C-alpha angles and dihedrals in degrees: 000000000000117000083201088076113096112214119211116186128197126206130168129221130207104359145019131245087039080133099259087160087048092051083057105048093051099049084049085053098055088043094050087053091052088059109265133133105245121194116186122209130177136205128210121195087200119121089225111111083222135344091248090101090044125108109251079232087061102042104009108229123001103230115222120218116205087249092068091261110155097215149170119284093241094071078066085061088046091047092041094050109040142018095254110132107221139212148163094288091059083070129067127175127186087242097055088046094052089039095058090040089054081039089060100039090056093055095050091244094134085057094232101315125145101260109227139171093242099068108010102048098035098054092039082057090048085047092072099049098059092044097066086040090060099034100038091046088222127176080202140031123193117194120192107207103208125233135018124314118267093018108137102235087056097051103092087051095050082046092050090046086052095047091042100054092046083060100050099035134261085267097059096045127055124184112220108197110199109198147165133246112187126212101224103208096204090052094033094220145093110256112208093192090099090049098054089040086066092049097060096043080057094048094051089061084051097253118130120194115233092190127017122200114196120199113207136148098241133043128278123228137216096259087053096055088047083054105054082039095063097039097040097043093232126126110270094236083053087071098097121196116230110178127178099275115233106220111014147346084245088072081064106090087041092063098050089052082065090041085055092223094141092057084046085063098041099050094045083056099040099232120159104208125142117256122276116277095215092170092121094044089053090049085053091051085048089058088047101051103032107025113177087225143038135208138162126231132210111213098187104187137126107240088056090131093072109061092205091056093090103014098139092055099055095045089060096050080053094053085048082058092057104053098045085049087238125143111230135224113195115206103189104211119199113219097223093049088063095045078060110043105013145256095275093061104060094031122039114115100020115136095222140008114228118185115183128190134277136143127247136050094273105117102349093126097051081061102047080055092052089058090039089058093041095048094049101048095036098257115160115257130197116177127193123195109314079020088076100044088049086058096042088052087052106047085050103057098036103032104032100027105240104151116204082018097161144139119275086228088071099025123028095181107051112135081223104049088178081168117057136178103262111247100248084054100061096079090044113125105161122070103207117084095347102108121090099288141195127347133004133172115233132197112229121207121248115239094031136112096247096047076055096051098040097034097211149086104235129015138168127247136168125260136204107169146118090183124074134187099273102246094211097071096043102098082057092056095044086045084050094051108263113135121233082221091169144015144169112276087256089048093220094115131050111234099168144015136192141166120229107204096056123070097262131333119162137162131185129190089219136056121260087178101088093051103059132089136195085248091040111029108188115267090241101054086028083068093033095066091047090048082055083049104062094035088061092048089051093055096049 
C-alpha cells in the first residue's frame, strides 16, 4: 500500500439521513476539480449481503454498477458528483464482510486460529480499503461509514477506520465528522449539545474529527462555532457550515468551497494543488435557479411517499432540466390513486408522463392507464423498466386487442402473456443477485428517435429484470405500429420501443437513470424534457 494515498473517512452523529454521502460526494467533487483522482466508497453496517432484496420503503432506490453490483443510493450521489468510475468493491456491507470471513474459516484459511471480530473483521474491512486505493490509483480515497455513530452494528467499521489511520500516519487519514445542530423553536436558537454529545461518543471509540460539518437549518455564528470548537477539540475554522440548501443538492459543493473545506483537507495533507475551478458547477446552479423555461412532470409510480425510492430518476429529470435550461416541477403520482379516480384526474395538464420501474401487482394497473392516457392525447411519454412492460401491456390490450394481455409476473395465468420470464430465469431459486444485472450493450435501430438522441448504433445501459418483451408476439406489435427501436446485438431480446406518430413516446427495458449527470443529462431524458417542452409551446 502506498503511503502517497490521502484517506479521508466520513462518519455521521445524532441522527441518520444528515447527507453524509452527499457530503461526500460534494467534497469528491471540489477535489476532483483541483486536480486530484477521487475514488468513493461506502460502508453499511446492515447484515444484508446487498440491498438488492430490500423494500424501497426500507432502503429508498437499489443503485445498479455497471458490474451488475445492487448498492446503496448514495453511490448515485458518488457517480452524479464526481468522474470516478464505480464498481462492486466501492460498497461494503456487514453481511458481505462476515460472509468472506466464514468463507475463510471454512476453508481453513485462518490455520486453526479462534476467528474473532477484532482481528478478522476488522482487517477484512481495511482490506477493502486498500483494494480500491491500489486498483482505483487515487490520490485520494474517501470512505462513508454507514449509520449513526455508536450504534452497535457500526462499531467494527469505526474500529477498522481507527486501526487503519494509526498504520498509514495522522498526515495520510482525516476524520470528517458530519452532525447536526438543531434550531429549537421554543428556545429560537441552534443547541450544539447534540453535536458535542456525538463527538464524544466518537472520541470514546478513539476516533477524532478533524473537520466537522454541521447541518443545520440556520445559520451558524460565529459563537456557536467557538463553541463546538472548544468542546469538540477541532479548529474553529474546521467547523464547516452545511444548511439546508434553497434550490438544489447541487449548490452543495459550492457552499463548502466557501466553507473552504477543500483547502482544510489540503492543507492537513500538505498538498500543493491549485483552487477548484467550479465555473461549470455555478452555470448549472444558473440554470437551477433562473431557468429560462417551466414544465411540469408527472412520476407515476407506487412507492411516491419515499423520496429516495426513485431518486435517481428524478435527478435525472433534474439534469434534463438542466440541459434544456428548463425549470422542473415534479407531481409524484401514486399509481393506486389513478386505478381509483382515473387517469384524467391526476394528469391532465401535465407536460410529460414519466414510469419508472418497480416489482409486484400494487398499482400496475394505474400505470398501464397513465400510458394509456398519454398515448391517447399525445403526452410524452418516457417508460423505465416496468415502465416498458407496462406499455407494452398496454399497447397489447388497446391497440392490438388482446384482452386480459398482461406480464406473467402479475398474471400467471393471461391467455397474452406479451411480457415472459426470460429462459435463463426459469431454473432461478434465490432472490438476491439473481436478476439480469449491470451493463449491457444494446443495438439501436436506424431511422428512429432514439438512434437520433443517443447518436449512435449501439450503445450500454444498466439492467435490473427478470421479465422480458415476449418474442413471439413481436411481428403483431411491429404490424400495429410499435417500433423494435433497440435490441440486444444478437436481436433476440427487446431493449427499447417507440412510436413514431406521437411527440415523443418512448420505453426502454432497462434504467437510464443511473447513467446521467447534472454536467452530462442522459440523452433520453435529455429529449424527453424538450419533447415536454414543445408540447407545452403547441398548447399555449
Amino acid at each position: 500500500m502506498s503511503k502517497d494515498v490521502k484517506y479521508i473517512f466520513v462518519t455521521g452523529g445524532v441522527v441518520s439521513s444528515l447527507g453524509k454521502g452527499l457530503t461526500a460526494a460534494a467534497l469528491g467533487t471540489l477535489l476532483e476539480n483541483r486536480g486530484l483522482k477521487v475514488a468513493l466508497q461506502k460502508f453499511d453496517p446492515y447484515l444484508n449481503v446487498d440491498p438488492g432484496t430490500m423494500s424501497p420503503f426500507q432502503h429508498g432506490e437499489v443503485y445498479v454498477l455497471d458490474d451488475g453490483a445492487e448498492t446503496d443510493l448514495d453511490l448515485g450521489h458518488y457517480e452524479r458528483f464526481t468522474n470516478t468510475k464505480l464498481t462492486r468493491f466501492n460498497n461494503l456491507t456487514s453481511g458481505q464482510v462476515y460472509q468472506e470471513v466464514l468463507d475463510k474459516e471454512r476453508r481453513g484459511d485462518y490455520l486453526g486460529k479462534t476467528v474473532q471480530v477484532i482481528p478478522h473483521v476488522t482487517d477484512e474491512i481495511q482490506n477493502r480499503i486498500r483494494d480500491l486505493a491500489e486498483a482505483s490509483g487515487a490520490d485520494i480515497v474517501i470512505t462513508e461509514i454507514g449509520g449513526t455513530t455508536g450504534d452497535i452494528e457500526g462499531l467494527p467499521f469505526l474500529e477498522a477506520i481507527r486501526e487503519f489511520a494509526l498504520d498509514v500516519g495522522p498526515r495520510n487519514a482525516a476524520f470528517v465528522h458530519v452532525t447536526f445542530v438543531p434550531f429549537i423553536n421554543a428556545a429560537g436558537e441552534l443547541k450544539t449539545k447534540p453535536t458535542q454529545q456525538s463527538v464524544a461518543k466518537m472520541r470514546e471509540i478513539g476516533l477524532a474529527p478533524n473537520i466537522l460539518v454541521c447541518r443545520c437549518e440556520k445559520p451558524i455564528n460565529k459563537e456557536l462555532r467557538r463553541k463546538m470548537s472548544l468542546f469538540c477539540n477541532v479548529p474553529v475554522e474546521a467547523v464547516i457550515e452545511e444548511k439546508d440548501v434553497d434550490h438544489s443538492i447541487y449548490e452543495v459543493p459550492l457552499m463548502l468551497q466557501r466553507e473552504r473545506m477543500d483547502d482544510l483537507v489540503c492543507d492537513h495533507f500538505g498538498l500543493d494543488v491549485p483552487p477548484a475551478d467550479m465555473e461549470h458547477w455555478q452555470e448549472i446552479i444558473r440554470k437551477l435557479i433562473a431557468p429560462r423555461n417551466q414544465v411540469r412532470i408527472g412520476v407515476v409510480g407506487k412507492y411516491v411517499e419515499l423520496n429516495d425510492a426513485y431518486k435517481s430518476v428524478y435527478e435525472s429529470i433534474i439534469h434534463a432540466g438542466i440541459a434544456n435550461d428548463c425549470g422542473i416541477e415534479i407531481e409524484k403520482i401514486d399509481a393506486e390513486d389513478i386505478e381509483k379516480e382515473g387517469a384524467e384526474t391526476y394528469l391532465k395538464g401535465l407536460a410529460g408522463i414519466l414510469v419508472p420501474g418497480g416489482f409486484g401487482e400494487r398499482g400496475v394497473e394505474g400505470k398501464i392507464l397513465a400510458v394509456q392516457y398519454a398515448r391517447e392525447n399525445s403526452v410524452p411519454y418516457f417508460g423505465l423498466c416496468l415502465g416498458m412492460q407496462v406499455a407494452t401491456i398496454e399497447y397489447a390490450r388497446n391497440v392490438l386487442g388482446l384482452e386480459g394481455a398482461h406480464s406473467l409476473e402479475f398474471d400467471p395465468e393471461t391467455k397474452h402473456p406479451v411480457i415472459a420470464l426470460m429462459d435463463e430465469q426459469f431454473d432461478v431459486t434465490l432472490k438476491g443477485g439473481t436478476m439480469r444485472l449491470g451493463a449491457q450493450d444494446c443495438q439501436i435501430a436506424p431511422e428512429t428517435k432514439s438512434a437520433e438522441l443517443y447518436g449512435a448504433s449501439v450503445i450500454s445501459e444498466r439492467h435490473r429484470h427478470r421479465f422480458e418483451f415476449n418474442n413471439n408476439y413481436r411481428d403483431q406489435f411491429e404490424t400495429a405500429g410499435m417500433v423494435i427501436a433497440g435490441t440486444t446485438t444478437d436481436g433476440k431480446l427487446v431493449e427499447l420501443v417507440e412510436l413514431k406518430e406521437h411527440p415523443f413516446f418512448i420505453a426502454c427495458q432497462y434504467h437510464p437513470e443511473f447513467l446521467s449527470k447534472p454536467s452530462a443529462s442522459h440523452p433520453l431524458f435529455r429529449g424527453f424534457i424538450a419533447a415536454c417542452h414543445a408540447a407545452m409551446d403547441r398548447r399555449s
